[in-house]
XYZ file of N, CA and C in Angstrom:
792
model
N 0.847 -1.201 0.000
C 0.000 0.000 0.000
C 0.876 1.241 0.000
N 0.619 2.148 -0.896
C 1.355 3.403 -0.917
C 0.765 4.358 0.097
N 1.603 4.954 0.916
C 1.124 5.876 1.935
C 0.774 7.208 1.291
N -0.472 7.679 1.404
C -0.845 8.940 0.762
C -0.157 10.134 1.369
N 0.449 9.967 2.568
C 1.120 11.099 3.201
C 2.476 11.374 2.576
N 3.062 10.369 1.896
C 4.366 10.579 1.289
C 4.240 11.586 0.167
N 5.223 12.457 0.053
C 5.157 13.492 -0.973
C 6.560 13.789 -1.454
N 6.683 14.305 -2.677
C 8.018 14.612 -3.184
C 8.656 15.765 -2.431
N 9.958 15.698 -2.286
C 10.690 16.792 -1.672
C 10.879 17.907 -2.686
N 11.289 19.086 -2.232
C 11.444 20.215 -3.140
C 12.545 19.999 -4.164
N 12.549 20.808 -5.223
C 13.643 20.740 -6.189
C 14.982 20.907 -5.482
N 16.007 20.221 -5.990
C 17.322 20.314 -5.381
C 17.546 19.284 -4.294
N 16.554 18.397 -4.067
C 16.698 17.374 -3.033
C 16.341 16.007 -3.602
N 17.008 15.558 -4.655
C 16.588 14.324 -5.327
C 16.647 13.100 -4.428
N 17.553 13.087 -3.451
C 17.674 11.901 -2.599
C 16.581 11.844 -1.539
N 15.794 12.899 -1.417
C 14.676 12.889 -0.480
C 13.349 12.602 -1.177
N 13.378 12.400 -2.481
C 12.149 12.175 -3.235
C 11.396 10.963 -2.687
N 10.101 11.130 -2.499
C 9.264 10.037 -2.035
C 9.191 9.881 -0.539
N 10.041 10.591 0.203
C 9.994 10.502 1.657
C 8.916 11.421 2.216
N 8.416 11.071 3.381
C 7.445 11.903 4.090
C 8.226 12.652 5.175
N 8.597 13.886 4.887
C 9.515 14.622 5.749
C 8.835 15.544 6.750
N 7.503 15.582 6.764
C 6.799 16.596 7.553
C 7.097 16.514 9.044
N 7.243 15.301 9.582
C 7.477 15.138 11.013
C 8.705 14.270 11.230
N 9.673 14.829 11.941
C 10.982 14.217 12.155
C 11.146 14.051 13.667
N 11.120 12.806 14.125
C 11.281 12.525 15.552
C 12.752 12.401 15.902
N 13.181 13.137 16.923
C 14.525 12.996 17.490
C 14.358 12.396 18.881
N 14.986 11.274 19.134
C 14.730 10.546 20.371
C 15.537 11.090 21.543
N 14.981 10.908 22.729
C 15.647 11.219 23.990
C 15.406 10.031 24.917
N 16.461 9.283 25.194
C 16.314 8.042 25.957
C 15.775 8.283 27.351
N 16.260 9.329 28.026
C 15.824 9.602 29.399
C 14.340 9.965 29.432
N 13.889 10.761 28.471
C 12.474 11.127 28.429
C 11.589 9.910 28.189
N 12.026 9.040 27.297
C 11.246 7.831 27.026
C 11.160 6.959 28.270
N 12.272 6.781 28.962
C 12.256 5.972 30.191
C 11.344 6.591 31.236
N 11.410 7.911 31.397
C 10.579 8.583 32.389
C 9.098 8.432 32.067
N 8.767 8.296 30.783
C 7.380 8.120 30.372
C 6.936 6.659 30.434
N 7.863 5.762 30.819
C 7.511 4.356 30.976
C 7.572 3.539 29.706
N 8.336 4.005 28.709
C 8.446 3.290 27.443
C 9.904 3.181 27.038
N 10.205 2.216 26.205
C 11.524 2.166 25.583
C 11.566 3.164 24.430
N 12.769 3.454 23.976
C 12.906 4.319 22.807
C 12.239 3.669 21.596
N 12.442 2.370 21.416
C 11.862 1.675 20.275
C 10.337 1.724 20.305
N 9.743 1.541 21.481
C 8.284 1.632 21.589
C 7.790 3.035 21.239
N 8.514 4.043 21.705
C 8.139 5.426 21.407
C 8.221 5.697 19.914
N 9.290 5.216 19.288
C 9.461 5.413 17.853
C 8.332 4.748 17.078
N 7.978 3.517 17.443
C 6.903 2.814 16.741
C 5.593 3.589 16.820
N 5.276 4.102 18.008
C 4.050 4.874 18.178
C 4.094 6.155 17.356
N 5.250 6.815 17.331
C 5.382 8.051 16.553
C 5.227 7.787 15.063
N 5.784 6.684 14.581
C 5.625 6.331 13.169
C 4.155 6.052 12.867
N 3.461 5.387 13.782
C 2.028 5.173 13.602
C 1.284 6.507 13.492
N 1.764 7.502 14.213
C 1.129 8.817 14.194
C 1.560 9.711 13.060
N 2.526 9.289 12.252
C 2.894 10.078 11.080
C 4.338 10.523 10.984
N 5.202 10.121 11.912
C 6.616 10.487 11.792
C 7.218 9.774 10.588
N 7.888 10.527 9.725
C 8.477 9.960 8.520
C 9.984 9.967 8.502
N 10.598 10.587 9.512
C 12.048 10.582 9.709
C 12.293 10.360 11.190
N 13.366 9.642 11.514
C 13.710 9.376 12.912
C 15.207 9.588 13.092
N 15.559 10.237 14.194
C 16.971 10.386 14.550
C 17.183 9.808 15.943
N 18.146 8.914 16.058
C 18.487 8.309 17.343
C 19.580 9.156 17.976
N 19.249 9.785 19.104
C 20.209 10.662 19.780
C 20.319 10.263 21.241
N 21.529 9.951 21.661
C 21.810 9.637 23.061
C 23.284 9.933 23.294
N 23.554 11.080 23.891
C 24.930 11.531 24.083
C 25.653 10.760 25.187
N 24.902 10.018 26.008
C 25.508 9.384 27.176
C 25.741 7.889 27.014
N 25.140 7.260 26.029
C 25.277 5.817 25.849
C 26.676 5.467 25.351
N 27.219 4.362 25.872
C 28.472 3.840 25.351
C 28.273 3.281 23.955
N 29.380 2.921 23.303
C 29.287 2.499 21.908
C 28.430 1.256 21.733
N 28.658 0.231 22.543
C 27.885 -1.000 22.404
C 26.414 -0.753 22.730
N 26.162 0.051 23.754
C 24.786 0.366 24.133
C 24.086 1.144 23.026
N 24.796 2.095 22.436
C 24.176 2.876 21.365
C 23.909 2.007 20.141
N 24.853 1.121 19.802
C 24.633 0.239 18.658
C 23.356 -0.575 18.848
N 23.158 -1.106 20.058
C 21.960 -1.908 20.316
C 20.697 -1.043 20.274
N 20.807 0.182 20.791
C 19.677 1.115 20.721
C 19.307 1.382 19.266
N 20.297 1.659 18.446
C 20.029 1.942 17.033
C 19.414 0.733 16.342
N 19.927 -0.467 16.626
C 19.338 -1.670 16.029
C 17.868 -1.812 16.415
N 17.561 -1.544 17.683
C 16.175 -1.686 18.143
C 15.260 -0.677 17.453
N 15.760 0.517 17.193
C 14.950 1.536 16.526
C 14.732 1.159 15.061
N 15.784 0.717 14.383
C 15.630 0.284 12.991
C 14.601 -0.842 12.905
N 14.689 -1.795 13.833
C 13.738 -2.909 13.827
C 12.321 -2.420 14.072
N 12.153 -1.492 15.021
C 10.816 -0.966 15.319
C 10.229 -0.245 14.119
N 11.045 0.538 13.439
C 10.567 1.252 12.249
C 10.149 0.272 11.169
N 10.986 -0.727 10.910
C 10.677 -1.668 9.837
C 9.453 -2.513 10.169
N 9.319 -2.936 11.422
C 8.143 -3.714 11.822
C 6.869 -2.883 11.687
N 6.963 -1.609 12.047
C 5.789 -0.737 11.949
C 5.441 -0.466 10.500
N 6.427 -0.249 9.681
C 6.168 -0.069 8.243
C 5.476 -1.291 7.654
N 5.978 -2.472 8.003
C 5.386 -3.698 7.470
C 3.943 -3.849 7.936
N 3.711 -3.578 9.203
C 2.375 -3.760 9.759
C 1.362 -2.787 9.142
N 1.796 -1.561 8.872
C 0.894 -0.546 8.340
C 0.881 -0.490 6.815
N 1.756 -1.263 6.183
C 1.798 -1.250 4.722
C 2.391 0.012 4.140
N 3.332 0.621 4.841
C 4.004 1.829 4.349
C 5.149 1.398 3.446
N 5.092 1.753 2.169
C 6.116 1.246 1.263
C 7.189 2.273 0.914
N 7.147 3.444 1.496
C 8.279 4.362 1.333
C 9.193 4.218 2.547
N 10.465 4.536 2.356
C 11.439 4.410 3.447
C 11.152 5.420 4.549
N 11.419 5.033 5.777
C 11.437 5.956 6.910
C 12.879 5.960 7.412
N 13.692 6.920 6.970
C 15.114 6.901 7.306
C 15.362 7.021 8.807
N 16.344 6.275 9.280
C 16.793 6.361 10.671
C 18.196 6.964 10.670
N 18.304 8.181 11.214
C 19.589 8.875 11.320
C 20.201 8.594 12.689
N 21.509 8.515 12.733
C 22.236 8.409 13.995
C 22.918 9.743 14.243
N 22.689 10.316 15.419
C 23.231 11.630 15.735
C 24.669 11.524 16.217
N 25.600 12.064 15.428
C 27.003 12.150 15.809
C 27.576 10.792 16.207
N 27.217 9.748 15.491
C 27.720 8.400 15.795
C 28.192 7.772 14.487
N 29.273 8.317 13.958
C 29.759 7.890 12.650
C 30.292 6.463 12.701
N 31.045 6.145 13.746
C 31.584 4.789 13.863
C 30.458 3.769 14.010
N 29.446 4.115 14.787
C 28.296 3.232 14.943
C 27.599 3.033 13.601
N 27.409 4.116 12.858
C 26.783 4.006 11.546
C 27.569 3.066 10.645
N 28.892 3.189 10.667
C 29.720 2.326 9.826
C 29.556 0.860 10.221
N 29.520 0.587 11.534
C 29.344 -0.799 11.977
C 27.991 -1.348 11.544
N 26.939 -0.561 11.713
C 25.599 -1.041 11.351
C 25.445 -1.179 9.840
N 26.043 -0.282 9.094
C 26.026 -0.414 7.640
C 26.725 -1.708 7.219
N 27.821 -2.024 7.889
C 28.546 -3.258 7.576
C 27.726 -4.493 7.929
N 26.787 -4.353 8.865
C 25.886 -5.455 9.218
C 24.743 -5.590 8.217
N 24.625 -4.614 7.320
C 23.559 -4.655 6.339
C 22.352 -3.817 6.700
N 22.429 -3.074 7.817
C 21.325 -2.206 8.202
C 21.422 -0.891 7.438
N 20.271 -0.331 7.093
C 20.245 0.939 6.360
C 20.064 2.064 7.375
N 21.147 2.771 7.656
C 21.091 3.900 8.575
C 21.736 5.111 7.916
N 21.487 6.278 8.506
C 21.968 7.547 7.979
C 22.604 8.314 9.141
N 23.176 9.466 8.857
C 23.939 10.184 9.883
C 23.542 11.651 9.905
N 23.468 12.205 11.125
C 23.306 13.649 11.312
C 24.433 14.135 12.210
N 25.054 15.250 11.845
C 26.128 15.821 12.660
C 25.871 17.305 12.886
N 26.473 17.823 13.959
C 26.384 19.231 14.283
C 27.623 19.978 13.836
N 27.604 21.281 14.055
C 28.731 22.120 13.654
C 30.019 21.775 14.403
N 29.891 21.269 15.607
C 31.071 20.950 16.413
C 31.442 19.477 16.369
N 30.754 18.714 15.527
C 31.047 17.292 15.398
C 32.063 17.072 14.284
N 32.222 15.838 13.871
C 33.172 15.504 12.828
C 32.817 16.245 11.529
N 33.806 16.784 10.815
C 33.513 17.506 9.570
C 32.789 16.619 8.562
N 31.890 17.232 7.797
C 31.065 16.440 6.891
C 31.904 15.717 5.832
N 33.035 16.276 5.433
C 33.881 15.593 4.462
C 34.357 14.249 5.008
N 34.755 14.226 6.276
C 35.218 12.981 6.886
C 34.065 12.029 7.135
N 32.902 12.576 7.476
C 31.729 11.720 7.675
C 31.372 11.033 6.358
N 31.309 11.793 5.279
C 30.980 11.224 3.975
C 31.963 10.131 3.578
N 33.248 10.375 3.841
C 34.259 9.371 3.510
C 34.073 8.103 4.331
N 33.645 8.259 5.583
C 33.507 7.105 6.475
C 32.281 6.263 6.155
N 31.174 6.900 5.807
C 29.927 6.148 5.633
C 29.639 5.812 4.178
N 30.343 6.443 3.248
C 30.115 6.161 1.841
C 28.997 7.009 1.259
N 28.737 6.859 -0.021
C 27.808 7.756 -0.720
C 26.332 7.445 -0.527
N 25.988 6.236 -0.086
C 24.564 5.870 -0.061
C 23.776 6.495 1.081
N 24.262 6.492 2.331
C 23.447 7.062 3.420
C 23.214 8.551 3.251
N 22.065 9.007 3.734
C 21.783 10.439 3.792
C 22.628 11.084 4.883
N 22.907 12.372 4.698
C 23.698 13.107 5.682
C 23.013 14.420 6.021
N 22.666 14.594 7.290
C 22.085 15.840 7.768
C 23.107 16.641 8.543
N 22.975 17.954 8.521
C 23.910 18.843 9.204
C 23.145 19.943 9.920
N 23.453 20.160 11.192
C 22.855 21.272 11.927
C 23.451 22.586 11.423
N 22.618 23.600 11.283
C 23.080 24.913 10.844
C 22.093 25.951 11.358
N 22.579 27.175 11.540
C 21.688 28.215 12.066
C 21.846 29.556 11.373
N 22.679 29.605 10.328
C 22.837 30.864 9.606
C 23.345 30.597 8.193
N 23.384 31.656 7.401
C 23.756 31.529 6.002
C 25.196 31.069 5.824
N 26.087 31.486 6.718
C 27.483 31.077 6.609
C 27.639 29.568 6.796
N 26.889 29.018 7.745
C 26.950 27.571 7.961
C 26.313 26.813 6.799
N 25.269 27.386 6.195
C 24.706 26.794 4.983
C 25.773 26.725 3.893
N 26.429 27.858 3.654
C 27.398 27.934 2.557
C 28.520 26.926 2.750
N 29.011 26.799 3.993
C 30.093 25.854 4.262
C 29.634 24.419 4.038
N 28.414 24.093 4.496
C 27.895 22.746 4.308
C 27.657 22.419 2.847
N 27.130 23.388 2.119
C 26.884 23.182 0.690
C 28.203 23.007 -0.064
N 29.218 23.790 0.303
C 30.507 23.705 -0.378
C 31.214 22.388 -0.093
N 31.007 21.843 1.101
C 31.666 20.598 1.476
C 31.164 19.424 0.649
N 29.914 19.492 0.225
C 29.333 18.407 -0.546
C 28.893 17.251 0.346
N 27.959 16.468 -0.146
C 27.501 15.290 0.582
C 26.338 15.526 1.517
N 26.032 16.785 1.849
C 24.934 17.092 2.767
C 23.613 17.053 2.001
N 22.606 16.422 2.614
C 21.301 16.305 1.980
C 20.261 17.255 2.561
N 20.392 17.587 3.831
C 19.441 18.510 4.447
C 20.067 19.142 5.673
N 19.555 20.329 6.016
C 20.003 21.058 7.198
C 18.939 20.963 8.296
N 19.394 20.770 9.531
C 18.537 20.917 10.696
C 18.769 22.299 11.271
N 17.739 23.128 11.320
C 17.907 24.547 11.639
C 17.138 24.904 12.904
N 17.824 25.554 13.846
C 17.167 25.971 15.079
C 18.172 26.511 16.080
N 17.718 26.727 17.311
C 16.378 26.428 17.805
C 15.360 27.482 17.358
N 14.171 27.002 16.982
C 13.122 27.932 16.602
C 12.622 28.677 17.832
N 12.318 27.899 18.876
C 11.913 28.463 20.157
C 12.825 27.913 21.244
N 12.787 28.525 22.410
C 13.619 28.068 23.523
C 13.307 26.616 23.843
N 14.335 25.856 24.149
C 14.189 24.428 24.421
C 15.143 24.013 25.511
N 14.773 22.987 26.253
C 15.624 22.464 27.310
C 16.399 21.230 26.861
N 16.193 20.780 25.627
C 16.815 19.533 25.208
C 18.148 19.733 24.509
N 18.372 20.873 23.898
C 19.610 21.098 23.148
C 19.727 22.570 22.811
N 20.958 23.004 22.555
C 21.207 24.382 22.120
C 20.656 25.404 23.107
N 20.766 25.101 24.415
C 20.180 26.005 25.397
C 20.899 27.350 25.425
N 22.133 27.380 24.933
C 22.883 28.639 24.950
C 22.585 29.501 23.731
N 21.907 28.957 22.737
C 21.641 29.701 21.514
C 20.324 30.456 21.621
N 20.299 31.640 21.053
C 19.067 32.427 21.039
C 18.065 31.793 20.075
N 16.792 31.848 20.451
C 15.744 31.313 19.586
C 15.668 32.133 18.305
N 15.485 31.448 17.183
C 15.447 32.126 15.888
C 14.073 32.701 15.582
N 13.016 31.978 15.944
C 11.661 32.421 15.640
C 11.229 32.029 14.235
N 9.924 31.942 13.982
C 9.415 31.496 12.677
C 9.829 32.374 11.505
N 9.891 33.703 11.700
C 10.240 34.569 10.575
C 11.674 34.352 10.121
N 12.565 34.131 11.081
C 13.951 33.858 10.711
C 14.063 32.502 10.014
N 13.268 31.530 10.425
C 13.249 30.245 9.739
C 12.828 30.442 8.282
N 11.843 31.297 8.066
C 11.391 31.581 6.704
C 12.538 32.177 5.874
N 13.278 33.119 6.464
C 14.405 33.728 5.764
C 15.489 32.701 5.443
N 15.770 31.849 6.423
C 16.825 30.857 6.233
C 16.416 29.800 5.212
N 15.158 29.416 5.218
C 14.693 28.437 4.224
C 14.842 28.987 2.815
N 14.602 30.289 2.660
C 14.746 30.918 1.349
C 16.215 31.024 0.939
N 17.097 31.148 1.938
C 18.517 31.327 1.638
C 19.228 30.010 1.357
N 18.763 28.928 1.955
C 19.454 27.646 1.820
C 19.242 27.057 0.434
N 20.283 26.432 -0.082
C 20.173 25.754 -1.372
C 19.827 24.290 -1.193
N 19.731 23.843 0.044
C 19.309 22.487 0.368
C 18.072 22.568 1.254
N 17.284 21.496 1.335
C 16.092 21.521 2.189
C 16.466 21.698 3.660
N 15.569 22.317 4.421
C 15.788 22.465 5.849
C 14.617 21.862 6.618
N 14.948 21.348 7.807
C 13.932 20.966 8.784
C 14.166 21.838 10.015
N 13.085 22.269 10.638
C 13.176 23.174 11.790
C 13.130 22.381 13.080
N 13.906 22.818 14.080
C 13.958 22.113 15.357
C 14.044 23.120 16.494
N 13.502 22.728 17.640
C 13.645 23.547 18.841
C 12.338 24.053 19.393
N 11.853 23.420 20.463
C 10.664 23.897 21.146
C 9.378 23.734 20.365
N 9.344 22.813 19.431
C 8.182 22.654 18.554
C 7.217 21.614 19.128
N 5.929 21.957 19.122
C 4.883 21.052 19.571
C 3.602 21.336 18.825
N 2.531 20.678 19.250
C 1.244 20.841 18.560
C 0.711 22.257 18.663
N 1.126 22.992 19.705
C 0.590 24.337 19.915
C 1.229 25.386 19.027
N 2.396 25.078 18.431
C 3.059 26.106 17.632
C 3.546 25.622 16.264
N 3.381 24.342 15.958
C 3.877 23.818 14.682
C 3.243 24.532 13.498
N 1.996 24.956 13.644
C 1.314 25.642 12.541
C 1.997 26.945 12.170
N 2.739 27.551 13.102
C 3.440 28.796 12.801
C 4.574 28.583 11.800
N 4.966 27.327 11.605
C 6.029 27.010 10.656
C 5.492 26.490 9.333
N 4.186 26.289 9.256
C 3.582 25.852 8.005
C 3.766 26.931 6.944
N 4.221 26.538 5.780
C 4.455 27.503 4.714
C 5.728 28.297 4.860
N 6.584 27.930 5.810
C 7.825 28.676 6.050
C 8.907 28.332 5.044
N 8.731 27.239 4.315
C 9.780 26.740 3.435
C 10.505 25.560 4.015
N 10.367 25.320 5.331
C 10.921 24.110 5.941
C 10.131 22.913 5.449
N 10.816 21.803 5.151
C 10.121 20.610 4.668
C 9.651 19.730 5.814
N 9.980 20.103 7.044
C 9.534 19.315 8.177
C 9.869 19.989 9.486
N 9.262 19.461 10.559
C 9.566 19.928 11.909
C 10.139 18.766 12.704
N 11.211 19.045 13.450
C 11.851 18.049 14.309
C 11.320 18.224 15.722
N 10.949 17.120 16.341
C 10.320 17.158 17.655
C 11.024 16.180 18.584
N 11.271 16.614 19.819
C 11.875 15.745 20.826
C 10.863 15.526 21.951
N 10.803 16.464 22.894
C 10.027 16.256 24.110
C 8.530 16.147 23.858
N 8.012 16.858 22.859
C 6.569 16.849 22.624
C 6.066 15.468 22.223
N 6.967 14.580 21.806
C 6.597 13.189 21.518
C 7.205 12.247 22.547
N 8.498 12.378 22.834
C 9.153 11.431 23.738
C 8.568 11.472 25.146
N 8.148 12.638 25.606
C 7.598 12.775 26.956
C 6.071 12.754 26.978
N 5.446 12.585 25.828
C 3.985 12.644 25.753
C 3.348 11.387 26.345
N 2.191 11.514 26.987
C 1.477 10.327 27.464
C 1.102 9.386 26.323
N 0.807 9.956 25.155
C 0.425 9.171 23.981
C 1.220 9.676 22.780
N 2.378 9.078 22.505
C 3.212 9.560 21.398
C 2.517 9.498 20.046
N 1.658 8.501 19.840
C 0.951 8.403 18.565
C 0.052 9.612 18.351
N -0.758 9.930 19.358
C -1.666 11.066 19.251
C -0.890 12.374 19.140
N 0.214 12.489 19.894
C 1.026 13.707 19.820
C 1.589 13.891 18.421
N 2.084 12.800 17.819
C 2.627 12.878 16.465
C 1.539 13.287 15.477
N 0.357 12.719 15.613
C -0.735 13.065 14.710
C -1.076 14.551 14.791
N -1.142 15.074 16.021
C -1.509 16.483 16.191
C -0.448 17.411 15.617
N 0.818 17.113 15.888
C 1.899 17.976 15.401
C 1.968 17.937 13.882
N 1.875 16.752 13.328
C 1.960 16.631 11.875
C 0.798 17.353 11.193
N -0.399 17.200 11.749
C -1.559 17.871 11.163
C -1.416 19.385 11.243
N -0.888 19.888 12.362
C -0.713 21.333 12.514
C 0.292 21.874 11.499
N 1.382 21.171 11.289
C 2.399 21.648 10.363
C 1.971 21.486 8.911
N 1.216 20.445 8.629
C 0.892 20.098 7.248
C -0.306 20.837 6.701
N -0.622 22.008 7.261
C -1.769 22.782 6.772
C -1.490 23.474 5.452
N -0.218 23.568 5.054
C 0.113 24.167 3.757
C 1.015 23.205 3.006
N 1.135 23.360 1.672
C 1.899 22.407 0.866
C 3.394 22.631 0.989
N 3.943 22.380 2.185
C 5.352 22.662 2.445
C 6.301 21.824 1.612
N 5.839 20.709 1.056
C 6.716 19.861 0.263
C 6.682 20.212 -1.222
N 5.863 21.183 -1.594
C 5.792 21.570 -2.986
C 6.925 22.526 -3.330
N 7.014 22.842 -4.611
C 7.944 23.871 -5.062
C 7.687 25.142 -4.251
N 8.734 25.779 -3.689
C 8.535 26.993 -2.887
C 7.756 28.086 -3.616
N 7.757 28.083 -4.928
C 7.024 29.108 -5.673
C 5.519 28.950 -5.508
N 5.084 27.783 -5.015
C 3.658 27.512 -4.900
C 3.215 27.376 -3.457
N 3.977 27.894 -2.527
C 3.667 27.702 -1.118
C 2.369 28.361 -0.699
N 1.885 29.322 -1.455
C 0.662 29.999 -1.079
C -0.594 29.342 -1.643
N -0.422 28.298 -2.462
C -1.588 27.643 -3.025
C -2.264 26.781 -1.979
N -3.614 26.732 -1.933
C -4.301 25.922 -0.937
C -4.112 24.446 -1.204
N -4.154 23.661 -0.137
C -4.002 22.222 -0.265
C -4.621 21.550 0.932
N -5.150 20.338 0.734
C -5.658 19.572 1.856
C -4.497 18.989 2.626
N -4.565 18.950 3.969
C -3.478 18.343 4.729
C -3.405 16.857 4.484
N -2.191 16.284 4.402
C -2.070 14.839 4.209
C -2.620 14.093 5.404
N -3.128 12.890 5.152
C -3.651 12.071 6.246
C -2.515 11.434 7.013
N -2.605 11.333 8.342
C -1.586 10.629 9.109
C -1.673 9.141 8.864
N -0.595 8.398 9.242
C -0.641 6.963 9.127
C -1.754 6.407 10.005
N -2.354 5.290 9.619
C -3.350 4.676 10.475
C -2.740 4.185 11.762
N -3.519 4.225 12.833
C -3.021 3.794 14.130
C -2.986 2.284 14.197
N -2.101 1.798 15.058
C -2.004 0.351 15.278
C -1.303 0.100 16.578
N -0.986 -1.149 16.854
C -0.328 -1.517 18.109
C 1.165 -1.336 18.022
N 1.858 -1.445 19.121
C 3.308 -1.337 19.153
C 3.931 -2.708 19.076
N 5.202 -2.787 18.607
C 5.845 -4.084 18.548
C 6.059 -4.652 19.931
């Protein structure tokens, strides 16, 4: 079954074609544990609710622990896709874990990598993981866009924080929706917005030029991650954010979320 929520990415992003980028879950292991769920269970519920991208982030896990965490998330995503009949890929990115990505790729698992400005340079990441995996890069201004674009190999930028957040980038000033709009217009690669995003404010980013919103606590700490994902995705998807930016003002029906189901 083809998922009706999947949509083409904007021009200039051929490797994102066919993906559903509107909702990007970034995991937080401590939040998931505090909510009484594993990371894998949380991811499965979020995918049921419409998450089309997943990033596994755990700055405190050792290498072996992180490898097992990543394997469990990949398995949860694939099991959920099979159960719901989703035939487009739901990429699983590993945050700043290049060696882990290389090990899992060597095992035959399909994983991708996201790095920040202070992590390993994208040139070295690309050399380590090869040409097939997607590569995301955190950026917050035009200079960082230009450097990432010049380096080559980057597929999308994670841009933020949009609003104040307690999960990351606490020292950085919030950019706000208007600045996200400016940055989306300036970037030559697709951007996803991150930082303090939830169901109450995701609509403020609809039509901004961002192809998706990244969410951490609003899903990982939610009593019902599936319902939280559905609400956030619906709020953001009120405009055709995945269309050509020249047509962002044209009306469109919001895509339907994935059907709900049980967890693995």
